Coordinates of C-alpha atoms and ligand atoms in Angstrom, one line a residue:
M291 CA 44.4 163.6 120.8
T292 CA 44.5 160.0 123.1
R293 CA 41.6 158.1 123.9
S294 CA 40.8 155.4 125.6
D295 CA 38.2 153.0 125.5
E296 CA 36.9 153.4 129.0
T297 CA 35.8 156.5 130.1
P298 CA 35.7 156.8 133.9
G299 CA 32.8 158.8 135.5
G300 CA 32.7 162.4 136.3
S301 CA 32.1 162.6 139.8
G302 CA 35.3 164.9 141.7
A303 CA 35.5 162.1 143.8
P304 CA 39.3 161.0 144.6
D305 CA 40.0 158.3 143.1
D306 CA 40.0 154.8 144.8
L307 CA 43.3 152.7 145.5
D308 CA 41.4 150.1 143.7
R309 CA 40.5 151.6 140.6
L310 CA 43.8 152.6 140.8
L311 CA 45.5 148.9 141.3
A312 CA 43.1 147.4 138.5
G313 CA 44.4 150.0 136.0
I314 CA 47.6 149.1 136.7
E315 CA 47.1 145.4 136.2
A316 CA 45.3 145.9 133.1
K317 CA 48.7 147.3 132.0
A318 CA 46.8 150.6 131.5
S319 CA 48.2 154.1 132.0
P320 CA 45.4 155.4 134.9
L321 CA 47.1 158.7 134.9
R322 CA 45.8 158.8 130.6
A323 CA 42.0 158.2 131.7
V324 CA 43.0 161.0 134.8
V325 CA 44.1 163.2 132.6
E326 CA 41.1 163.1 129.7
E327 CA 38.1 162.4 132.8
V328 CA 39.8 166.0 133.7
H329 CA 39.3 167.5 130.5
R330 CA 36.2 165.9 130.2
R331 CA 34.9 168.0 133.1
H332 CA 35.9 171.3 132.4
V333 CA 35.8 171.2 128.9
G334 CA 31.7 172.8 128.9
C335 CA 33.4 176.1 131.5
T336 CA 32.4 179.3 129.3
D337 CA 33.7 181.3 132.1
G338 CA 36.6 183.8 131.2
R339 CA 37.2 186.3 128.6
V340 CA 39.9 186.2 125.5
A341 CA 42.5 188.8 125.8
D342 CA 41.6 191.6 123.5
Y343 CA 44.4 194.6 124.9
I344 CA 47.5 192.7 122.0
P345 CA 43.9 193.1 118.8
E346 CA 45.1 190.0 117.7
L347 CA 44.8 188.0 120.9
A348 CA 41.0 188.9 120.2
A349 CA 41.0 186.4 117.3
A350 CA 41.1 183.5 119.5
D351 CA 38.6 180.4 119.8
P352 CA 37.0 180.7 123.3
A353 CA 36.6 177.1 122.2
H354 CA 40.0 175.4 122.3
F355 CA 40.6 173.5 125.1
G356 CA 44.2 171.3 125.4
L357 CA 45.2 169.4 128.6
A358 CA 48.8 167.6 128.7
I359 CA 50.9 166.0 131.5
T360 CA 54.9 165.0 130.3
A361 CA 56.6 162.6 132.8
V362 CA 60.0 162.7 133.7
D363 CA 60.1 159.5 132.1
G364 CA 59.0 160.9 128.6
Q365 CA 55.3 159.8 128.9
S366 CA 52.6 161.8 127.5
F367 CA 49.3 162.2 128.2
T368 CA 47.2 164.3 126.0
A369 CA 43.4 165.7 126.0
G370 CA 41.4 168.0 123.6
N371 CA 43.4 170.7 121.4
T372 CA 47.1 170.0 122.1
D373 CA 48.7 170.9 118.9
I374 CA 46.4 173.9 118.2
A375 CA 49.3 176.8 118.6
F376 CA 49.3 179.6 120.1
T377 CA 51.8 182.7 121.7
I378 CA 53.4 181.9 124.9
Q379 CA 53.8 185.2 125.9
S380 CA 54.1 185.2 129.3
V381 CA 54.8 181.1 130.0
T382 CA 58.4 182.9 128.6
K383 CA 58.6 184.5 131.8
P384 CA 60.4 182.0 133.8
F385 CA 63.0 180.3 130.7
T386 CA 64.0 183.5 130.1
Y387 CA 64.7 184.8 133.7
G388 CA 67.0 181.1 133.8
L389 CA 69.0 181.9 130.4
A390 CA 69.4 185.8 132.1
L391 CA 70.5 183.5 135.4
E392 CA 73.1 182.1 133.2
D393 CA 74.5 185.2 131.3
N394 CA 74.8 187.0 134.0
G395 CA 75.0 185.0 137.8
L396 CA 72.2 185.2 140.4
E397 CA 73.9 188.1 141.8
V398 CA 73.7 190.7 139.2
V399 CA 70.5 189.6 138.1
L400 CA 69.0 189.9 141.8
D401 CA 70.8 193.5 141.4
R402 CA 68.1 194.1 138.8
V403 CA 65.3 192.5 139.9
G404 CA 63.8 191.2 142.4
V405 CA 61.4 187.9 143.9
E406 CA 58.9 189.3 146.3
P407 CA 55.6 189.0 145.0
S408 CA 53.8 192.6 144.0
G409 CA 50.1 191.3 144.9
D410 CA 49.5 193.6 141.7
A411 CA 48.4 193.0 138.0
F412 CA 50.6 191.5 135.8
N413 CA 50.7 195.4 133.5
A414 CA 51.0 197.4 136.3
I415 CA 53.3 200.5 136.3
E416 CA 55.2 199.9 139.2
L417 CA 59.1 199.4 140.6
D418 CA 59.3 198.1 144.9
P419 CA 59.5 201.9 146.0
R420 CA 62.0 199.9 148.4
T421 CA 64.9 199.2 145.7
N422 CA 63.5 201.5 142.6
R423 CA 63.5 197.1 141.0
P424 CA 60.9 195.4 139.8
F425 CA 58.9 192.9 142.0
N426 CA 60.0 190.1 140.2
P427 CA 61.0 188.4 137.3
M428 CA 56.6 187.1 136.3
V429 CA 55.4 190.6 135.9
N430 CA 55.9 192.6 132.9
A431 CA 58.4 194.6 134.0
G432 CA 60.7 192.3 135.7
A433 CA 60.1 190.4 132.6
I434 CA 61.8 193.4 130.5
A435 CA 64.8 193.8 132.9
T436 CA 65.6 190.1 132.4
T437 CA 65.3 189.8 128.8
D438 CA 67.5 193.6 128.8
L439 CA 70.2 190.6 131.1
V440 CA 70.3 188.8 127.6
K441 CA 73.4 189.1 126.0
G442 CA 73.9 189.1 122.1
P443 CA 74.9 191.9 119.3
D444 CA 72.0 193.0 118.3
L445 CA 68.3 192.0 118.3
V446 CA 68.3 189.7 115.5
A447 CA 71.3 187.6 117.9
R448 CA 69.6 188.2 120.9
T449 CA 66.6 186.5 119.3
K450 CA 67.5 184.4 117.8
R451 CA 69.4 182.9 121.8
V452 CA 66.0 183.5 123.5
N453 CA 64.3 180.9 120.4
A454 CA 66.9 178.6 120.8
M455 CA 66.4 178.1 124.6
L456 CA 62.8 178.5 124.7
A457 CA 64.0 175.1 121.5
R458 CA 65.7 173.3 124.2
Y459 CA 63.1 173.2 126.7
A460 CA 60.0 171.9 123.9
G461 CA 62.0 169.7 122.2
R462 CA 61.5 170.8 119.1
T463 CA 62.5 174.0 116.6
L464 CA 59.6 176.9 117.6
N465 CA 58.1 179.7 115.4
I466 CA 57.1 183.2 115.6
D467 CA 53.9 184.6 114.9
Q468 CA 54.9 187.9 112.7
S469 CA 51.0 189.3 113.4
V470 CA 50.7 189.0 116.6
M471 CA 54.3 190.5 117.3
L472 CA 53.9 193.4 115.1
S473 CA 49.8 193.6 117.0
E474 CA 51.6 194.1 119.8
Q475 CA 54.2 196.2 119.4
A476 CA 51.8 198.4 117.7
T477 CA 50.3 198.4 121.1
S478 CA 52.6 198.2 124.0
H479 CA 52.7 201.2 125.1
R480 CA 52.2 200.2 128.7
N481 CA 55.5 198.3 128.4
R482 CA 56.8 200.8 126.6
A483 CA 56.0 203.4 129.7
M484 CA 57.8 200.9 132.3
A485 CA 61.1 200.0 130.2
L486 CA 61.5 203.8 130.1
L487 CA 60.4 203.9 134.0
M488 CA 63.1 201.9 134.4
Q489 CA 65.7 203.4 132.9
S490 CA 65.3 206.4 134.6
A491 CA 65.8 204.9 137.8
G492 CA 68.9 202.7 136.7
A493 CA 67.2 199.4 136.7
V494 CA 67.7 198.5 132.6
S495 CA 70.4 199.2 129.9
D496 CA 70.4 202.1 127.2
R497 CA 69.6 199.2 124.6
V498 CA 65.9 199.0 126.6
E499 CA 63.9 200.2 123.2
E500 CA 65.7 197.0 121.6
S501 CA 64.9 194.8 124.9
L502 CA 61.3 195.5 124.4
D503 CA 61.6 194.1 120.8
L504 CA 63.1 190.8 122.0
Y505 CA 60.5 190.7 124.9
T506 CA 57.2 191.0 122.4
G507 CA 59.4 188.9 120.0
Q508 CA 59.3 186.1 122.6
C509 CA 55.9 186.6 123.9
S510 CA 55.6 185.6 120.3
M511 CA 56.5 182.7 119.8
L512 CA 54.0 180.0 119.2
V513 CA 54.0 176.5 121.2
D514 CA 50.8 174.3 121.9
A515 CA 49.6 172.4 125.1
R516 CA 52.2 170.0 124.9
D517 CA 55.0 171.7 124.2
L518 CA 54.0 173.7 127.9
S519 CA 53.9 170.0 129.2
V520 CA 57.3 169.0 127.9
M521 CA 58.7 172.5 128.9
A522 CA 57.4 171.9 132.9
A523 CA 58.6 168.3 132.2
T524 CA 62.4 170.1 131.6
L525 CA 62.1 172.0 134.4
A526 CA 61.0 169.0 136.5
N527 CA 63.4 166.9 135.8
G528 CA 66.9 169.4 137.2
G529 CA 66.8 171.5 133.3
V530 CA 67.3 168.4 131.2
N531 CA 64.4 167.7 128.3
P532 CA 63.4 164.4 128.9
L533 CA 62.4 163.6 125.7
T534 CA 65.7 165.0 123.9
G535 CA 69.0 165.0 127.0
E536 CA 69.1 168.1 126.2
Q537 CA 70.1 170.7 129.2
A538 CA 68.0 173.3 128.5
L539 CA 68.9 175.0 132.1
D540 CA 71.7 175.0 134.3
P541 CA 71.1 172.7 137.7
R542 CA 72.2 175.3 139.8
Y543 CA 69.2 177.4 138.5
V544 CA 66.0 175.4 138.2
K545 CA 65.5 176.3 141.9
H546 CA 65.3 179.9 141.3
V547 CA 63.5 179.9 137.9
L548 CA 61.1 177.4 139.9
G549 CA 60.6 179.8 143.6
V550 CA 59.3 182.9 141.5
M551 CA 57.5 180.3 139.6
Y552 CA 56.0 179.2 143.3
T553 CA 55.5 182.7 144.3
C554 CA 54.5 184.9 141.4
G555 CA 53.8 183.0 138.7
M556 CA 50.3 183.3 138.9
Y557 CA 50.5 187.1 139.3
D558 CA 47.8 188.4 141.7
H559 CA 45.8 185.2 142.3
A560 CA 49.6 183.7 143.1
G561 CA 48.6 183.3 147.2
A562 CA 45.7 181.2 146.3
W563 CA 47.1 179.5 143.4
S564 CA 50.2 178.7 145.7
V565 CA 48.0 177.1 148.7
R566 CA 45.2 175.7 146.8
V567 CA 47.0 174.0 144.4
G568 CA 50.3 173.8 145.4
L569 CA 52.5 174.3 142.3
P570 CA 55.0 176.5 141.0
A571 CA 53.4 177.7 137.9
K572 CA 52.8 180.2 135.0
S573 CA 50.1 181.5 132.3
G574 CA 50.1 183.9 130.2
V575 CA 47.4 186.1 128.6
A576 CA 47.1 184.1 125.1
G577 CA 45.5 181.2 127.6
G578 CA 49.0 179.0 127.8
L579 CA 49.4 177.4 131.0
L580 CA 52.0 175.2 132.6
A581 CA 53.1 173.7 136.0
V582 CA 56.0 171.7 137.7
V583 CA 55.8 168.8 139.8
P584 CA 60.0 168.7 140.8
G585 CA 61.3 165.4 140.1
R586 CA 58.3 163.6 138.4
L587 CA 56.0 165.5 135.7
G588 CA 55.1 169.2 134.1
I589 CA 51.5 169.8 132.7
G590 CA 50.3 172.3 130.2
A591 CA 47.3 173.6 129.2
Y592 CA 45.5 176.0 126.6
S593 CA 42.1 177.6 126.8
P594 CA 42.1 181.1 125.8
A595 CA 39.7 182.2 128.4
L596 CA 41.3 184.3 131.1
D597 CA 39.9 185.4 134.7
E598 CA 40.5 188.7 136.0
A599 CA 44.1 188.0 136.8
G600 CA 44.8 187.1 133.2
N601 CA 45.2 183.0 134.0
S602 CA 43.3 180.9 131.9
V603 CA 40.4 180.0 133.6
R604 CA 40.0 176.1 132.4
G605 CA 43.7 175.5 132.0
A606 CA 43.7 176.7 136.0
L607 CA 40.5 175.3 137.3
A608 CA 42.1 171.5 135.2
I609 CA 45.4 171.6 136.7
E610 CA 44.0 172.5 140.6
E611 CA 41.5 168.8 140.2
L612 CA 45.1 167.0 139.1
S613 CA 46.9 168.6 141.7
E614 CA 43.6 167.2 144.3
R615 CA 43.5 164.1 142.5
L616 CA 46.8 162.6 142.3
G617 CA 48.4 164.4 145.4
L618 CA 50.5 166.6 144.0
H619 CA 50.5 169.5 146.1
L620 CA 54.4 170.1 147.1
L621 CA 53.3 171.0 151.1
E622 CA 50.9 167.7 151.4
P623 CA 52.9 164.9 150.5
H624 CA 51.3 161.8 150.0
P625 CA 51.9 160.3 147.2
S626 CA 49.5 158.6 145.2
D627 CA 50.3 155.6 143.5
M628 CA 49.0 156.5 140.4
V629 CA 52.1 158.9 140.2
T630 CA 54.7 156.7 142.1
E631 CA 56.2 154.9 138.7
L632 CA 56.6 158.6 137.3
R633 CA 59.5 159.8 139.9
R634 CA 62.3 158.1 138.0
P635 CA 63.9 160.9 136.3
R636 CA 65.3 158.9 132.9
R637 CA 68.8 160.7 132.8
I638 CA 70.5 161.9 135.9
S639 CA 71.7 165.5 135.7
E640 CA 73.6 165.8 139.3
P641 CA 76.6 164.1 140.6
G642 CA 76.0 161.5 143.6
R643 CA 71.8 160.7 142.1
N644 CA 70.2 157.1 141.9
T645 CA 70.5 156.2 138.5
T646 CA 69.0 152.8 138.5
S647 CA 66.1 151.9 137.5
D648 CA 63.3 149.0 137.5
Ligands
LIG58 N1 53.1 190.0 125.8 C1 52.2 190.3 127.2 C2 52.2 191.9 127.3 O1 53.8 192.0 127.5 C3 52.6 189.5 128.2 C4 51.6 189.4 129.4 C5 50.6 187.9 129.9 O2 50.9 186.9 129.3 N2 50.7 188.4 130.9 O3 51.2 192.2 128.4

């Protein structure tokens, strides 16, 4: 956890230019102060409920709340419980979608999984009636289908590939929480029902039972809020991890991953989220949430109490406030002085882009 010496007021009013300029002159980071202030403003919120349909998740402490920003130049700003480990759950879905795209190409993947918001709960047992495919890769059915497209000879090899892929985004080795994995495996009857429905519709392969285990295993990989900010920053940085310089995703597919996050990442709240917050995002039922500001930064949050759509209550409130205060909404370009200095990517992954730094 980082702390500033100065405690800015928590009025919620937009930051004024004088304050920003004062911070820049003093060589302090105004962004650090904002992350701490936004964390402080929402830390007392007790709305929402910890998920318990996976029994092991019910043990999470609803008091935990971490907020982190990692910029594409590699700087991180954190507040609260950013080093508490939790299972990634559905936050893995966009990353697995990226791996499925790399393994199979766009046409094959789009043939199996749509890119339309479903407007229904993440665990709805349904296929798009027009196509007999899952609506999108962010709901469980779609994620099981994209997981089914991950190549490899057997469950162990495929799990290692997914683990290595997530580690490239996080910039560190990630472990599996065995007890959460076993707890979900013993209770994932809905997901099994969806997998079998898709098998009968020809939307997945005949090894979908193995893919279901792979899906549950990847949902049980352990991350913290800072990891999520680095993973989001990697997507913001054209697929290149800003800390390690490693290419985590073929740059051709970054916009496809961000596109489904923008339209479907917050489940049946995705429409309100894209209007109010204006950022591609993905939530998980353990309480993780990340958002991407393309070309600029990634935001990671952890708070296990969820709203009725299954999104972290405090995580969503904090990211919404960051978007407002820093002018991050993608459809409302008013670059704030505070983040202008963070707009330059450190590493360049595409030819022809500006490589100078000043
Ligand atoms: N593993 C969870 C499930 O399949 C993931 C759901 C989520 O995070 N929304 O139910």
